[in-house]
mmCIF file of C-alpha atoms in Angstrom:
data_model
loop_
_atom_site.group_PDB
_atom_site.id
_atom_site.type_symbol
_atom_site.label_atom_id
_atom_site.label_comp_id
_atom_site.label_asym_id
_atom_site.label_seq_id
_atom_site.Cartn_x
_atom_site.Cartn_y
_atom_site.Cartn_z
ATOM 1 C CA UNK S 1 31.238 -1.841 40.456
ATOM 2 C CA UNK S 2 29.708 -3.907 37.654
ATOM 3 C CA UNK S 3 26.943 -6.311 38.615
ATOM 4 C CA UNK S 4 26.963 -9.611 36.738
ATOM 5 C CA UNK S 5 23.627 -11.114 35.843
ATOM 6 C CA UNK S 6 23.133 -14.534 37.466
ATOM 7 C CA UNK S 7 23.117 -17.563 35.195
ATOM 8 C CA UNK S 8 19.587 -18.610 36.088
ATOM 9 C CA UNK S 9 18.272 -15.389 34.517
ATOM 10 C CA UNK S 10 18.623 -17.110 31.128
ATOM 11 C CA UNK S 11 17.932 -20.648 32.314
ATOM 12 C CA UNK S 12 15.518 -22.646 30.152
ATOM 13 C CA UNK S 13 13.864 -25.711 31.724
ATOM 14 C CA UNK S 14 13.639 -29.067 29.902
ATOM 15 C CA UNK S 15 10.420 -30.216 28.250
ATOM 16 C CA UNK S 16 7.643 -30.816 30.782
ATOM 17 C CA UNK S 17 9.222 -28.554 33.410
ATOM 18 C CA UNK S 18 8.726 -24.966 34.592
ATOM 19 C CA UNK S 19 11.204 -22.837 36.519
ATOM 20 C CA UNK S 20 9.124 -20.988 39.087
ATOM 21 C CA UNK S 21 9.761 -18.158 41.521
ATOM 22 C CA UNK S 22 9.858 -19.420 45.100
ATOM 23 C CA UNK S 23 7.030 -17.049 46.099
ATOM 24 C CA UNK S 24 4.555 -19.239 44.195
ATOM 25 C CA UNK S 25 5.435 -22.452 46.081
ATOM 26 C CA UNK S 26 2.227 -22.744 48.130
ATOM 27 C CA UNK S 27 -0.152 -21.212 45.590
ATOM 28 C CA UNK S 28 -3.154 -22.862 43.960
ATOM 29 C CA UNK S 29 -1.537 -22.138 40.593
ATOM 30 C CA UNK S 30 1.373 -24.464 41.410
ATOM 31 C CA UNK S 31 -0.956 -27.187 42.679
ATOM 32 C CA UNK S 32 -2.887 -26.995 39.409
ATOM 33 C CA UNK S 33 0.326 -27.176 37.370
ATOM 34 C CA UNK S 34 1.383 -30.301 39.247
ATOM 35 C CA UNK S 35 -2.074 -31.783 38.684
ATOM 36 C CA UNK S 36 -1.587 -31.159 34.971
ATOM 37 C CA UNK S 37 1.621 -33.169 34.921
ATOM 38 C CA UNK S 38 4.033 -30.216 34.905
ATOM 39 C CA UNK S 39 7.240 -30.642 36.933
ATOM 40 C CA UNK S 40 8.226 -27.590 38.983
ATOM 41 C CA UNK S 41 11.771 -26.323 39.577
ATOM 42 C CA UNK S 42 11.734 -23.594 42.243
ATOM 43 C CA UNK S 43 14.244 -20.733 42.175
ATOM 44 C CA UNK S 44 14.330 -18.196 45.004
ATOM 45 C CA UNK S 45 16.255 -15.593 43.011
ATOM 46 C CA UNK S 46 14.337 -15.490 39.750
ATOM 47 C CA UNK S 47 14.425 -11.650 39.851
ATOM 48 C CA UNK S 48 11.426 -10.160 38.039
ATOM 49 C CA UNK S 49 9.831 -13.009 36.050
ATOM 50 C CA UNK S 50 7.485 -15.468 37.725
ATOM 51 C CA UNK S 51 8.010 -18.435 35.370
ATOM 52 C CA UNK S 52 10.429 -19.718 32.713
ATOM 53 C CA UNK S 53 8.923 -22.149 30.179
ATOM 54 C CA UNK S 54 10.626 -24.754 27.944
ATOM 55 C CA UNK S 55 10.008 -22.819 24.704
ATOM 56 C CA UNK S 56 12.298 -20.049 25.962
ATOM 57 C CA UNK S 57 9.373 -18.007 27.174
ATOM 58 C CA UNK S 58 9.066 -16.079 30.406
ATOM 59 C CA UNK S 59 5.858 -15.144 32.190
ATOM 60 C CA UNK S 60 5.085 -12.210 34.473
ATOM 61 C CA UNK S 61 1.836 -12.423 36.432
ATOM 62 C CA UNK S 62 0.009 -9.184 37.246
ATOM 63 C CA UNK S 63 -2.649 -9.839 39.871
ATOM 64 C CA UNK S 64 -5.878 -8.033 40.641
ATOM 65 C CA UNK S 65 -4.221 -6.639 43.786
ATOM 66 C CA UNK S 66 -1.229 -5.329 41.775
ATOM 67 C CA UNK S 67 -3.553 -3.376 39.489
ATOM 68 C CA UNK S 68 -5.807 -1.937 42.183
ATOM 69 C CA UNK S 69 -2.869 -0.929 44.399
ATOM 70 C CA UNK S 70 -1.700 1.772 41.970
ATOM 71 C CA UNK S 71 0.942 2.229 39.295
ATOM 72 C CA UNK S 72 3.868 0.432 40.981
ATOM 73 C CA UNK S 73 3.221 -2.595 38.730
ATOM 74 C CA UNK S 74 4.369 -0.464 35.784
ATOM 75 C CA UNK S 75 7.922 -0.251 37.149
ATOM 76 C CA UNK S 76 7.984 -4.030 37.502
ATOM 77 C CA UNK S 77 6.792 -4.425 33.911
ATOM 78 C CA UNK S 78 9.553 -2.146 32.634
ATOM 79 C CA UNK S 79 12.186 -4.106 34.579
ATOM 80 C CA UNK S 80 10.748 -7.335 33.201
ATOM 81 C CA UNK S 81 10.899 -6.109 29.611
ATOM 82 C CA UNK S 82 14.505 -4.980 30.007
ATOM 83 C CA UNK S 83 15.736 -8.091 31.851
ATOM 84 C CA UNK S 84 14.168 -10.756 29.638
ATOM 85 C CA UNK S 85 14.561 -9.346 26.129
ATOM 86 C CA UNK S 86 16.144 -12.616 24.949
ATOM 87 C CA UNK S 87 12.941 -14.502 25.856
ATOM 88 C CA UNK S 88 9.451 -14.601 24.389
ATOM 89 C CA UNK S 89 7.795 -12.371 26.987
ATOM 90 C CA UNK S 90 4.214 -12.894 28.120
ATOM 91 C CA UNK S 91 2.269 -10.891 30.683
ATOM 92 C CA UNK S 92 -0.730 -12.581 32.306
ATOM 93 C CA UNK S 93 -3.146 -10.027 33.764
ATOM 94 C CA UNK S 94 -6.020 -10.853 36.100
ATOM 95 C CA UNK S 95 -9.202 -9.400 34.608
ATOM 96 C CA UNK S 96 -11.877 -9.604 37.299
ATOM 97 C CA UNK S 97 -14.920 -7.599 38.331
ATOM 98 C CA UNK S 98 -12.695 -5.454 40.533
ATOM 99 C CA UNK S 99 -9.875 -4.918 38.034
ATOM 100 C CA UNK S 100 -11.925 -4.713 34.823
ATOM 101 C CA UNK S 101 -12.207 -0.919 34.886
ATOM 102 C CA UNK S 102 -8.395 -0.631 34.976
ATOM 103 C CA UNK S 103 -7.781 -3.252 32.303
ATOM 104 C CA UNK S 104 -7.821 -0.958 29.197
ATOM 105 C CA UNK S 105 -5.057 1.188 30.732
ATOM 106 C CA UNK S 106 -2.999 -1.888 31.644
ATOM 107 C CA UNK S 107 -3.456 -3.313 28.151
ATOM 108 C CA UNK S 108 -2.420 -0.036 26.541
ATOM 109 C CA UNK S 109 0.733 0.161 28.670
ATOM 110 C CA UNK S 110 1.772 -3.481 28.201
ATOM 111 C CA UNK S 111 1.024 -3.896 24.484
ATOM 112 C CA UNK S 112 1.430 -0.448 22.949
ATOM 113 C CA UNK S 113 4.009 1.228 25.183
ATOM 114 C CA UNK S 114 6.168 -1.789 26.091
ATOM 115 C CA UNK S 115 5.470 -3.995 23.051
ATOM 116 C CA UNK S 116 4.824 -7.110 25.161
ATOM 117 C CA UNK S 117 2.237 -9.852 24.668
ATOM 118 C CA UNK S 118 -0.682 -9.740 27.106
ATOM 119 C CA UNK S 119 -3.290 -12.351 27.917
ATOM 120 C CA UNK S 120 -6.157 -11.684 30.344
ATOM 121 C CA UNK S 121 -6.933 -14.480 32.808
ATOM 122 C CA UNK S 122 -9.759 -14.795 35.314
ATOM 123 C CA UNK S 123 -7.382 -16.039 37.993
ATOM 124 C CA UNK S 124 -4.702 -18.564 38.893
ATOM 125 C CA UNK S 125 -6.729 -21.568 37.673
ATOM 126 C CA UNK S 126 -6.974 -20.205 34.129
ATOM 127 C CA UNK S 127 -3.318 -19.112 34.201
ATOM 128 C CA UNK S 128 -2.331 -22.648 35.187
ATOM 129 C CA UNK S 129 -4.308 -24.112 32.269
ATOM 130 C CA UNK S 130 -2.598 -21.755 29.833
ATOM 131 C CA UNK S 131 0.912 -22.504 31.134
ATOM 132 C CA UNK S 132 0.221 -26.259 31.122
ATOM 133 C CA UNK S 133 -0.961 -26.029 27.516
ATOM 134 C CA UNK S 134 2.189 -24.201 26.454
ATOM 135 C CA UNK S 135 4.528 -26.570 28.342
ATOM 136 C CA UNK S 136 3.003 -29.761 26.953
ATOM 137 C CA UNK S 137 2.496 -28.311 23.489
ATOM 138 C CA UNK S 138 6.213 -27.553 23.189
ATOM 139 C CA UNK S 139 7.079 -31.237 22.842
ATOM 140 C CA UNK S 140 4.867 -31.827 19.812
ATOM 141 C CA UNK S 141 5.830 -31.290 16.205
ATOM 142 C CA UNK S 142 4.371 -28.049 14.913
ATOM 143 C CA UNK S 143 4.127 -27.993 11.098
ATOM 144 C CA UNK S 144 3.645 -24.218 11.136
ATOM 145 C CA UNK S 145 6.872 -23.529 13.040
ATOM 146 C CA UNK S 146 9.414 -22.968 10.333
ATOM 147 C CA UNK S 147 12.813 -21.681 11.386
ATOM 148 C CA UNK S 148 12.240 -18.334 9.699
ATOM 149 C CA UNK S 149 9.020 -17.682 11.618
ATOM 150 C CA UNK S 150 9.720 -19.201 15.036
ATOM 151 C CA UNK S 151 8.887 -16.065 16.977
ATOM 152 C CA UNK S 152 5.733 -15.277 15.027
ATOM 153 C CA UNK S 153 4.099 -18.651 15.442
ATOM 154 C CA UNK S 154 5.066 -19.161 19.053
ATOM 155 C CA UNK S 155 2.048 -20.440 21.043
ATOM 156 C CA UNK S 156 2.069 -17.299 23.193
ATOM 157 C CA UNK S 157 1.763 -14.947 20.228
ATOM 158 C CA UNK S 158 -0.796 -17.196 18.562
ATOM 159 C CA UNK S 159 -2.901 -17.176 21.729
ATOM 160 C CA UNK S 160 -2.695 -13.376 21.884
ATOM 161 C CA UNK S 161 -3.986 -12.914 18.322
ATOM 162 C CA UNK S 162 -6.824 -15.348 18.997
ATOM 163 C CA UNK S 163 -8.086 -12.904 21.672
ATOM 164 C CA UNK S 164 -9.389 -10.736 18.810
ATOM 165 C CA UNK S 165 -13.171 -11.268 18.485
ATOM 166 C CA UNK S 166 -13.996 -13.365 15.428
ATOM 167 C CA UNK S 167 -10.391 -14.510 14.891
ATOM 168 C CA UNK S 168 -9.935 -18.233 15.392
ATOM 169 C CA UNK S 169 -6.811 -20.352 15.046
ATOM 170 C CA UNK S 170 -6.883 -20.448 11.221
ATOM 171 C CA UNK S 171 -7.192 -16.672 10.787
ATOM 172 C CA UNK S 172 -4.608 -16.068 13.512
ATOM 173 C CA UNK S 173 -2.106 -18.310 11.715
ATOM 174 C CA UNK S 174 -2.804 -16.535 8.415
ATOM 175 C CA UNK S 175 -2.183 -13.131 10.018
ATOM 176 C CA UNK S 176 1.043 -14.226 11.685
ATOM 177 C CA UNK S 177 2.368 -15.666 8.448
ATOM 178 C CA UNK S 178 1.926 -12.273 6.767
ATOM 179 C CA UNK S 179 3.208 -9.854 9.416
ATOM 180 C CA UNK S 180 6.673 -10.071 10.943
ATOM 181 C CA UNK S 181 5.718 -8.892 14.460
ATOM 182 C CA UNK S 182 2.799 -8.015 16.718
ATOM 183 C CA UNK S 183 3.758 -4.364 16.232
ATOM 184 C CA UNK S 184 3.387 -4.705 12.438
ATOM 185 C CA UNK S 185 0.004 -6.322 12.929
ATOM 186 C CA UNK S 186 -1.050 -3.438 15.201
ATOM 187 C CA UNK S 187 0.035 -0.922 12.558
ATOM 188 C CA UNK S 188 -1.507 -2.720 9.567
ATOM 189 C CA UNK S 189 -4.134 -0.815 7.596
ATOM 190 C CA UNK S 190 -7.667 -2.216 7.127
ATOM 191 C CA UNK S 191 -6.887 -2.776 3.450
ATOM 192 C CA UNK S 192 -3.819 -4.888 4.254
ATOM 193 C CA UNK S 193 -5.797 -6.925 6.778
ATOM 194 C CA UNK S 194 -8.754 -7.361 4.416
ATOM 195 C CA UNK S 195 -6.586 -9.185 1.892
ATOM 196 C CA UNK S 196 -5.933 -11.867 4.529
ATOM 197 C CA UNK S 197 -9.083 -12.183 6.668
ATOM 198 C CA UNK S 198 -11.792 -10.415 4.650
ATOM 199 C CA UNK S 199 -13.578 -7.118 5.250
ATOM 200 C CA UNK S 200 -15.411 -8.033 8.463
ATOM 201 C CA UNK S 201 -12.334 -9.695 9.953
ATOM 202 C CA UNK S 202 -10.150 -6.729 9.015
ATOM 203 C CA UNK S 203 -12.479 -4.322 10.843
ATOM 204 C CA UNK S 204 -12.475 -6.513 13.959
ATOM 205 C CA UNK S 205 -8.675 -6.818 14.037
ATOM 206 C CA UNK S 206 -8.121 -3.109 13.394
ATOM 207 C CA UNK S 207 -10.674 -2.090 16.046
ATOM 208 C CA UNK S 208 -9.185 -4.478 18.611
ATOM 209 C CA UNK S 209 -5.693 -2.980 18.361
ATOM 210 C CA UNK S 210 -6.814 0.644 18.121
ATOM 211 C CA UNK S 211 -9.828 0.980 20.406
ATOM 212 C CA UNK S 212 -7.709 2.010 23.425
ATOM 213 C CA UNK S 213 -5.271 4.244 21.559
ATOM 214 C CA UNK S 214 -7.683 7.039 20.688
ATOM 215 C CA UNK S 215 -7.467 10.065 22.943
ATOM 216 C CA UNK S 216 -10.808 11.158 24.296
ATOM 217 C CA UNK S 217 -12.114 14.750 24.167
#
């Protein structure tokens, strides 16, 4: 018997709103979002994703407890990637003193094996700030967002590239205007990167995307 996907799976909230999984209702993250002027629409059957944002993005939150508990979070990540392929997909991962030792493995799985965007957060307060920034930023005119490069210059992807040490907003924009996907940026040679961000910047970008892919002895 064929199972039809519910309509809310692809629901996109209006500007200033977030569709949120019911399980977050009483969390500090939601209280912070409300304090930041974000309107919350709760949905008790949001399946895998935790949030839908107005720029047709979805967010999955991986907590410190999820990481420490074992590898079950990986199955959830795979389901998330498969269910929300029509969205810009972002994974927020709690990077704390307890979870820091596991973070390289999580990053490798999320970015290199699943091809998703990952942003480390210290906790729900920082996650709330990031989501608020994305929600409110969606209503402003963005001169860099041409139709042909909508996905590349999405705020989520831009924020990801700015995680590279030494790469600020200007260099991140330059990189995203020259590579058609995060995967292409990961696979770019130092020489290709150097033409855009200089020799030192090229080494930093290349090291950032390859430091966890080498296999140890």
